[in-house]
PDB file of C-alpha atoms in Angstrom:
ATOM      1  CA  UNK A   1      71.550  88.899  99.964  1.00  0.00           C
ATOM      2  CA  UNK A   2      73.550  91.657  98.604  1.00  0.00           C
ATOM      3  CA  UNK A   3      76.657  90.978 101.381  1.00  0.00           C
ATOM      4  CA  UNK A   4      76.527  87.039 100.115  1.00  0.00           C
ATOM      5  CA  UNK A   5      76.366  88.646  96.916  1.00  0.00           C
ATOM      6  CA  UNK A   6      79.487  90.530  97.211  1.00  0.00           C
ATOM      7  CA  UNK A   7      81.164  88.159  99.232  1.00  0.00           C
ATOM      8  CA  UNK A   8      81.128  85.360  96.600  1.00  0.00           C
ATOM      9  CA  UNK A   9      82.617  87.494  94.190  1.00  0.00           C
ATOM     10  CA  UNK A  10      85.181  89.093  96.255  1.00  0.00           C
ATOM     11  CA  UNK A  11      86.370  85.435  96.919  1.00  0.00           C
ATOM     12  CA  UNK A  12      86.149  84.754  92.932  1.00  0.00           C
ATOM     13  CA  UNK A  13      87.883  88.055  92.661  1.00  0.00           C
ATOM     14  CA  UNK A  14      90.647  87.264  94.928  1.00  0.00           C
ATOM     15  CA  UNK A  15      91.665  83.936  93.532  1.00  0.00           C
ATOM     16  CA  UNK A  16      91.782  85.492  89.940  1.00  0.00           C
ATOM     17  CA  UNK A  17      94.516  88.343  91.118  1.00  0.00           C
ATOM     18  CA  UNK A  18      96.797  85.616  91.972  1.00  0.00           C
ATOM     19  CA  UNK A  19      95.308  83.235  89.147  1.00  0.00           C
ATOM     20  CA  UNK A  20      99.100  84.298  87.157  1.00  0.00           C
ATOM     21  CA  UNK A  21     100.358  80.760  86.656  1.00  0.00           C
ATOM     22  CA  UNK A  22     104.243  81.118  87.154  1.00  0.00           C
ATOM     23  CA  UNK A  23     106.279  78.848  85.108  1.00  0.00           C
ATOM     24  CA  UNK A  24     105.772  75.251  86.767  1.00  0.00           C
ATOM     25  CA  UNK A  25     108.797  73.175  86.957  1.00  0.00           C
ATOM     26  CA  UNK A  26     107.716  71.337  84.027  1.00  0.00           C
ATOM     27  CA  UNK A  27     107.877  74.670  81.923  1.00  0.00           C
ATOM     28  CA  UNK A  28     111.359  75.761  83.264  1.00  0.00           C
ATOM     29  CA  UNK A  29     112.958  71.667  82.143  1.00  0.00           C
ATOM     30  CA  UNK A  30     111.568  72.366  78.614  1.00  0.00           C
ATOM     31  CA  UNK A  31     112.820  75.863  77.915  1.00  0.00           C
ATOM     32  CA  UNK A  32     115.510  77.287  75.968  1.00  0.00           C
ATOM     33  CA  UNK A  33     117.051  79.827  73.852  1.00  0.00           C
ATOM     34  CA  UNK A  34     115.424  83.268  75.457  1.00  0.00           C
ATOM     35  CA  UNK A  35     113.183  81.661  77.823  1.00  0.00           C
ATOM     36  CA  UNK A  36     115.681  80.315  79.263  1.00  0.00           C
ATOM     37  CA  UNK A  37     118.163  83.044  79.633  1.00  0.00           C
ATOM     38  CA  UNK A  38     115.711  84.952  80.884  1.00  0.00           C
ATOM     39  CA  UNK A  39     114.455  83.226  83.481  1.00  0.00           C
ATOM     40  CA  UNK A  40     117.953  82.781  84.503  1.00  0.00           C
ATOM     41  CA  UNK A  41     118.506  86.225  83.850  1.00  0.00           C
ATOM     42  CA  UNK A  42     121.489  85.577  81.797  1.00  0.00           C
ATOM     43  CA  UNK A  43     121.869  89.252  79.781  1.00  0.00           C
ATOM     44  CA  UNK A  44     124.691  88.084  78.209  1.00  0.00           C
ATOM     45  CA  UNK A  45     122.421  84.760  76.426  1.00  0.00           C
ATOM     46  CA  UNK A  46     119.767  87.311  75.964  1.00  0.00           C
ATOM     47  CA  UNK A  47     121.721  89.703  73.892  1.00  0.00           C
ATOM     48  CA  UNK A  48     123.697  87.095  71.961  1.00  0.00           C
ATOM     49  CA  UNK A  49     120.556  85.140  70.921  1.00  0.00           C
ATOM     50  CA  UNK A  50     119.134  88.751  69.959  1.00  0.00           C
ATOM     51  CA  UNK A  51     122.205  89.278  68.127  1.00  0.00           C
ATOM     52  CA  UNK A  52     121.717  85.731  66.412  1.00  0.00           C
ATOM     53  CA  UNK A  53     118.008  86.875  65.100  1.00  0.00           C
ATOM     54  CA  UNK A  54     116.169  84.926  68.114  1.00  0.00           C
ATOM     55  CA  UNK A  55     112.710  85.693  68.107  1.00  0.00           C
ATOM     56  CA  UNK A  56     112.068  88.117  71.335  1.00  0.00           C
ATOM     57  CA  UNK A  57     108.186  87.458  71.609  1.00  0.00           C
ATOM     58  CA  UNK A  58     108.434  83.843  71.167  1.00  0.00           C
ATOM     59  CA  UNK A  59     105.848  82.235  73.616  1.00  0.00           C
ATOM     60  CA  UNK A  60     105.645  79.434  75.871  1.00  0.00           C
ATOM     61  CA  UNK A  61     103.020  76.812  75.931  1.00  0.00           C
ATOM     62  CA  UNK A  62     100.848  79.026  78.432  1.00  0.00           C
ATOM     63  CA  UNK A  63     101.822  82.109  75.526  1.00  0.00           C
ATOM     64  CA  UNK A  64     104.440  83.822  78.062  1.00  0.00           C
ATOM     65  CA  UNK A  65     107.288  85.740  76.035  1.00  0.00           C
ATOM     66  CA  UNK A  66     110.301  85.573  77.440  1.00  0.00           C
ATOM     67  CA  UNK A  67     109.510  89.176  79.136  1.00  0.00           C
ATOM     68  CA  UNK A  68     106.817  87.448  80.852  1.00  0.00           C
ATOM     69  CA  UNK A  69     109.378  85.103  82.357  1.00  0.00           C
ATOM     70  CA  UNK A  70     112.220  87.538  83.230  1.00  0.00           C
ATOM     71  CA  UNK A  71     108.868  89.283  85.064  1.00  0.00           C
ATOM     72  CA  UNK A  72     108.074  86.163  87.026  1.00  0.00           C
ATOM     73  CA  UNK A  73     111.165  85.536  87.994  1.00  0.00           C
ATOM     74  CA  UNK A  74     112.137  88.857  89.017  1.00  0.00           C
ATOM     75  CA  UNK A  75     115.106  89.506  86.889  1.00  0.00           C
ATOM     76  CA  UNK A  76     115.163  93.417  86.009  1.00  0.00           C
ATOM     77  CA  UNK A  77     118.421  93.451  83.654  1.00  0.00           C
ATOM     78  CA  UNK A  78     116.884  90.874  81.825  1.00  0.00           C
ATOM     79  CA  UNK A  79     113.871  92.673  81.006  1.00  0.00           C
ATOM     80  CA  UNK A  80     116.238  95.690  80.157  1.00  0.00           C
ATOM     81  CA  UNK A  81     117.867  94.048  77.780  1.00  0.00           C
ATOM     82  CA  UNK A  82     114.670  92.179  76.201  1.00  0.00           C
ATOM     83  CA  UNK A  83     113.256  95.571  75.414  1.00  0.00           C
ATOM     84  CA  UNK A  84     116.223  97.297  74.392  1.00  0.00           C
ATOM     85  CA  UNK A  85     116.102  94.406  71.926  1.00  0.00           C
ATOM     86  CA  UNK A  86     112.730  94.911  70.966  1.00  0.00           C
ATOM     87  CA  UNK A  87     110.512  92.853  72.932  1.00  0.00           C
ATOM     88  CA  UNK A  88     106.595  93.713  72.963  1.00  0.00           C
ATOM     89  CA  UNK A  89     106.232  95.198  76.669  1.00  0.00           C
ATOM     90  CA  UNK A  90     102.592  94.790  76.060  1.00  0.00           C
ATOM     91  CA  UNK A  91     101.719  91.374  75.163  1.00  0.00           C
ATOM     92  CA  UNK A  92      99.332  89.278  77.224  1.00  0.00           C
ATOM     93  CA  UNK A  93      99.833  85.688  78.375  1.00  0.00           C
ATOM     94  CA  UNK A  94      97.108  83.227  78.415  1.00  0.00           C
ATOM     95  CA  UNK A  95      95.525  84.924  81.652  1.00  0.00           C
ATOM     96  CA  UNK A  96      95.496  88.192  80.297  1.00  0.00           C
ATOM     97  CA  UNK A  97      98.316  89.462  82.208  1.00  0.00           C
ATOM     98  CA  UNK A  98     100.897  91.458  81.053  1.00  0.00           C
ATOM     99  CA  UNK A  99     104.214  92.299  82.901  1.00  0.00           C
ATOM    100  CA  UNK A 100     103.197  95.529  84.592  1.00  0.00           C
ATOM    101  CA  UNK A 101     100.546  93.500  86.124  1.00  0.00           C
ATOM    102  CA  UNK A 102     102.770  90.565  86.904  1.00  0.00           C
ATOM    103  CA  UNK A 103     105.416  92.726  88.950  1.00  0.00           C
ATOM    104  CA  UNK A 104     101.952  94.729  90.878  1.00  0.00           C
ATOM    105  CA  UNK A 105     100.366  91.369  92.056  1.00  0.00           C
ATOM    106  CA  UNK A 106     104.108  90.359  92.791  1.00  0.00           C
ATOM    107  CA  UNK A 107     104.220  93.280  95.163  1.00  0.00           C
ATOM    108  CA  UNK A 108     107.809  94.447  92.998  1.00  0.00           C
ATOM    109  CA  UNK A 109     107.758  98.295  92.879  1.00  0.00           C
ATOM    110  CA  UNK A 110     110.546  98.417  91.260  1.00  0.00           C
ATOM    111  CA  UNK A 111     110.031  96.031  88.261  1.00  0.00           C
ATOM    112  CA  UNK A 112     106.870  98.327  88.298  1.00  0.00           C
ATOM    113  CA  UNK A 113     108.295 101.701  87.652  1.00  0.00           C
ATOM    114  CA  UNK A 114     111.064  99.973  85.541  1.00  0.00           C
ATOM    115  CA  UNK A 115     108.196  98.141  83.549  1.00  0.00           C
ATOM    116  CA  UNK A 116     106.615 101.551  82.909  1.00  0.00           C
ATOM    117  CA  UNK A 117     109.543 103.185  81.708  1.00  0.00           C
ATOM    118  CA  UNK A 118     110.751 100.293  79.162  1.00  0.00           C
ATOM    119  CA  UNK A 119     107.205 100.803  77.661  1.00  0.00           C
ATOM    120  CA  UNK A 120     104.068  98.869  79.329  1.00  0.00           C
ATOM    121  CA  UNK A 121     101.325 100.843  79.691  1.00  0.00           C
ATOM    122  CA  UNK A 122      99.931 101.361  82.694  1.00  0.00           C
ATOM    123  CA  UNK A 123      96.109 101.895  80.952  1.00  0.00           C
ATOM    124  CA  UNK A 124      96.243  98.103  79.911  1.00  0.00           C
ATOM    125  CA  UNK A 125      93.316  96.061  80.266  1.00  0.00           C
ATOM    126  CA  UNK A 126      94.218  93.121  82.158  1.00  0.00           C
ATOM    127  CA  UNK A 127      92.802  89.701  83.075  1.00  0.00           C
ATOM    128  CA  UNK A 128      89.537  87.955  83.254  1.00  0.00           C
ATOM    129  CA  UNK A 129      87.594  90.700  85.052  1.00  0.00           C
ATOM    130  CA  UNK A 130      88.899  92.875  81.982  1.00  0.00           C
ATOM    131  CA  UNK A 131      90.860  95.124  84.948  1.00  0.00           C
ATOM    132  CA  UNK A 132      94.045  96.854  85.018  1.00  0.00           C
ATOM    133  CA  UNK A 133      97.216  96.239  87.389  1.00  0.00           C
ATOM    134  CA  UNK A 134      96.222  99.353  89.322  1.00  0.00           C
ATOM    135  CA  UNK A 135      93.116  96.954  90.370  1.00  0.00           C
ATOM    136  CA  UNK A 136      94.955  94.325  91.358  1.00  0.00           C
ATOM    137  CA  UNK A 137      97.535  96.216  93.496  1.00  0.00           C
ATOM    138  CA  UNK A 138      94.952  98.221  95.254  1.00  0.00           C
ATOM    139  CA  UNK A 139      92.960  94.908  95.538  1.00  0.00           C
ATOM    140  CA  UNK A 140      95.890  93.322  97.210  1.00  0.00           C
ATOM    141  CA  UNK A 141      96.970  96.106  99.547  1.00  0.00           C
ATOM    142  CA  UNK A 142     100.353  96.819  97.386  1.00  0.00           C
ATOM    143  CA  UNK A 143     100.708 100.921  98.411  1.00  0.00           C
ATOM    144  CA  UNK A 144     104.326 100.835  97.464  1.00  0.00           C
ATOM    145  CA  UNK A 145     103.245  99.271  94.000  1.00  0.00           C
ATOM    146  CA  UNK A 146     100.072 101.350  93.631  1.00  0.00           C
ATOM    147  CA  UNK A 147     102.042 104.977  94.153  1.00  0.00           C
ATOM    148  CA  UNK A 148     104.147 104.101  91.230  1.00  0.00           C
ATOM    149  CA  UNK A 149     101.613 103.222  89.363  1.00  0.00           C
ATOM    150  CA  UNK A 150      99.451 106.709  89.961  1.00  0.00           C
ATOM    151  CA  UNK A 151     102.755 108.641  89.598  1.00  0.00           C
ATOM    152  CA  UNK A 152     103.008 106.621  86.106  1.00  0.00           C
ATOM    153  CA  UNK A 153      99.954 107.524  84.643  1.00  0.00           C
ATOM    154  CA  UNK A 154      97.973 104.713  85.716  1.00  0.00           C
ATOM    155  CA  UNK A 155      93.837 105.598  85.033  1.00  0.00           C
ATOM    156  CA  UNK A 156      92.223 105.530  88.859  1.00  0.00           C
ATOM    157  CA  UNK A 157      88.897 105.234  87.448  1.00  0.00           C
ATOM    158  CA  UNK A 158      88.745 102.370  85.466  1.00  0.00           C
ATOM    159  CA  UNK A 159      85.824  99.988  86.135  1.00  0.00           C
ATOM    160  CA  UNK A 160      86.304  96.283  86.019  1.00  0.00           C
ATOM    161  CA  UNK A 161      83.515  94.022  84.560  1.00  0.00           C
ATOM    162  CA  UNK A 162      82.371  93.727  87.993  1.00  0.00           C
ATOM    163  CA  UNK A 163      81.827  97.144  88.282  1.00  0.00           C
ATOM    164  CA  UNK A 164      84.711  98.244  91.031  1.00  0.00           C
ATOM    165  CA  UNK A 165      87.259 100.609  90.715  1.00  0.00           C
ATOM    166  CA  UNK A 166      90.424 100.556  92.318  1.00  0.00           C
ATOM    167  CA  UNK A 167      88.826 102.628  95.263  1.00  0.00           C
ATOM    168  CA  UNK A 168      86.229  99.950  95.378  1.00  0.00           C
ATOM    169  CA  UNK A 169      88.082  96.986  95.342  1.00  0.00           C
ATOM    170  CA  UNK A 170      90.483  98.257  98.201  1.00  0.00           C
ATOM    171  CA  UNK A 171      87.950  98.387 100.282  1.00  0.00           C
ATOM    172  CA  UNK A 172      85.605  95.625  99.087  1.00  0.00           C
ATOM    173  CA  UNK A 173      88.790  92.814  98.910  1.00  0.00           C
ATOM    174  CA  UNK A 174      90.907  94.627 101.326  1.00  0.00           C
ATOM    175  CA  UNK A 175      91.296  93.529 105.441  1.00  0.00           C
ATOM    176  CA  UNK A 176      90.805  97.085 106.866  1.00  0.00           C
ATOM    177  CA  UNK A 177      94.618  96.931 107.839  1.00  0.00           C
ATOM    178  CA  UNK A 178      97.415  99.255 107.585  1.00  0.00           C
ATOM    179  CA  UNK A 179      98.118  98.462 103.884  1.00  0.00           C
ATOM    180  CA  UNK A 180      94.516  98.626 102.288  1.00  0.00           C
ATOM    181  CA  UNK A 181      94.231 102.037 104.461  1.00  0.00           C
ATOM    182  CA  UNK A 182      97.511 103.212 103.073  1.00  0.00           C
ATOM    183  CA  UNK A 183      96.282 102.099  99.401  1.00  0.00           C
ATOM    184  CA  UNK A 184      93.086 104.370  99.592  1.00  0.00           C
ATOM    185  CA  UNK A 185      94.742 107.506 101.083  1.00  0.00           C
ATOM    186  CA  UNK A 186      97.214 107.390  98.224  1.00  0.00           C
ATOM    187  CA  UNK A 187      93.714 106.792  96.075  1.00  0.00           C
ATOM    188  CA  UNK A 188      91.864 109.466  97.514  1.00  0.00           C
ATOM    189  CA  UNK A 189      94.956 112.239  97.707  1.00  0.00           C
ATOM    190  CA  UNK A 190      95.586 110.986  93.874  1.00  0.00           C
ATOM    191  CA  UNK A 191      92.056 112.079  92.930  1.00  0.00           C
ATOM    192  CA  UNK A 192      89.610 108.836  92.663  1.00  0.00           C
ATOM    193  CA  UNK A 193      86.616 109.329  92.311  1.00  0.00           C
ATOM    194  CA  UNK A 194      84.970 108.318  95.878  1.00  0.00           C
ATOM    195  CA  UNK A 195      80.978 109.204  94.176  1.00  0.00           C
ATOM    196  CA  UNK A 196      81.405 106.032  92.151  1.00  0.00           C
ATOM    197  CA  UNK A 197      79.456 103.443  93.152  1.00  0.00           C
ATOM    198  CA  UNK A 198      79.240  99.612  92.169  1.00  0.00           C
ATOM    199  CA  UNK A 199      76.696  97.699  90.244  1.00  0.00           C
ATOM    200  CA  UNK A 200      74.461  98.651  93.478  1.00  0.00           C
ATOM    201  CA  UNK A 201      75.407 102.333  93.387  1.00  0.00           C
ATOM    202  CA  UNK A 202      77.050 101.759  96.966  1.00  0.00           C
ATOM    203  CA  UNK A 203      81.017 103.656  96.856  1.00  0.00           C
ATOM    204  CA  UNK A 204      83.893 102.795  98.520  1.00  0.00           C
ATOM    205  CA  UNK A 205      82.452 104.720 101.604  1.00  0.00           C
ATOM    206  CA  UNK A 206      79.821 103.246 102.041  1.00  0.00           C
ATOM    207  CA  UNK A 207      81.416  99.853 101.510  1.00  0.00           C
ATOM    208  CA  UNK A 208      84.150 100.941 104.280  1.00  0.00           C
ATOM    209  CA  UNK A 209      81.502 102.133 106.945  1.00  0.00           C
ATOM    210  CA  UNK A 210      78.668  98.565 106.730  1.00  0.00           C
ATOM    211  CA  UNK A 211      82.387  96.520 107.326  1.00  0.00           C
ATOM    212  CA  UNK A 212      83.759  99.436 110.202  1.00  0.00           C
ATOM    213  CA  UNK A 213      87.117 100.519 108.520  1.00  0.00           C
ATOM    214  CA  UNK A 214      86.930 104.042 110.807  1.00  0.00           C
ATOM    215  CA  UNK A 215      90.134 104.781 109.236  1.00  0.00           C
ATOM    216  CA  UNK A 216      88.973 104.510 105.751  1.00  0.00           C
ATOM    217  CA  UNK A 217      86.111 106.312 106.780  1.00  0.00           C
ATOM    218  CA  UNK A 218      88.010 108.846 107.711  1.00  0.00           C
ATOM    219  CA  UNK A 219      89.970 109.283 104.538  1.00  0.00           C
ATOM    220  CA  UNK A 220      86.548 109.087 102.393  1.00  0.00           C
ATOM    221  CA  UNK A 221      84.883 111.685 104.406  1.00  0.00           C
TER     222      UNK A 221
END
């Protein structure tokens, strides 16, 4: 019961890290002024229409700020230039997401660490399951993304409303492969917590040795 349990929630779980809604093409047609330039990552629109007085957390119909797009769509220099501007590097679209955790689902370590530095804190409480984008790149397998999040500050401890930590969900939502195993080592060497256990009390060990990750085994020992 408890492995259906856990298994209907780790499915739940796993459609809600990707549940970020990028703009759909119907968004992009409607845009303009800032949400435009910075989903085409124009810098020079951006800073003219900051120059002009344009409103820098303006939101879309799904309440994305133009810093939200320039996240989606990957643009780093326009997200420079939004926050040098003034932009709020912490505001949360409809899905509770805010760019840190946009680039860390996104697998982008680089809008990550760049994210962090323009001001988005990597302690923010994140989506539905009230998590933070450490969660959801350790959920997802995203070392790279993960390591720049530790080395940023990011809290390794934090417990989701479903009662998983990073640790957890690594090995809960992970495959057992070479990217969930890497995610856990740079855990465990980072200083999780490997005693906490889930609503259940069972850890991350425990998890990793019922489902025969040896590797992550190993690590947890």
């Amino acid at each position: 019961m408890l492995r259906f349990l856990l298994f209907a929630l780790a499915i739940g779980n796993a459609g809600a890290s990707h549940a970020q809604t990028a703009p759909f093409a119907s968004d992009i047609v409607s845009y303009t002024g800032l949400h435009l330039a910075a989903h085409e990552g124009d810098v020079d629109e951006i800073n003219r229409l900051i120059a002009a007085g344009a409103d820098l957390n303006i939101r879309d119909r799904s309440l994305r700020t133009p810093a939200h797009i320039a996240a989606f769509a990957s643009h780093d220099d326009a997200l420079i230039a939004l926050a040098n501007g003034g932009a709020d590097m912490n505001t949360l679209e409809d899905g509770i997401y805010d760019v840190l955790t946009i680039a860390a689902v996104a697998n982008d370590p680089e809008m990550v660490s760049l994210a962090m530095q323009l001001g988005n804190k990597p302690d923010l409480i994140t989506s539905v399951y009230d998590g933070t984008a450490l969660i959801a790149a350790a959920h997802l397998g995203h070392h790279d993304v993960v390591a720049r999040l530790v080395a940023g500050g990011a809290p390794l401890d934090h417990i989701n409303n479903l009662a998983w930590t990073a640790l957890i969900e690594a090995v809960v939502l992970g495959d057992g492969g070479k990217d969930h195993i890497k995610t856990v080592q740079i855990l465990v060497e980072a200083g999780a917590d490997k005693s906490i256990g889930d609503r259940d009390g069972v850890t991350a060990l425990q998890h990793a040795t019922s489902r025969g990750y040896t590797e992550m085994v190993d690590i947890l020992k």
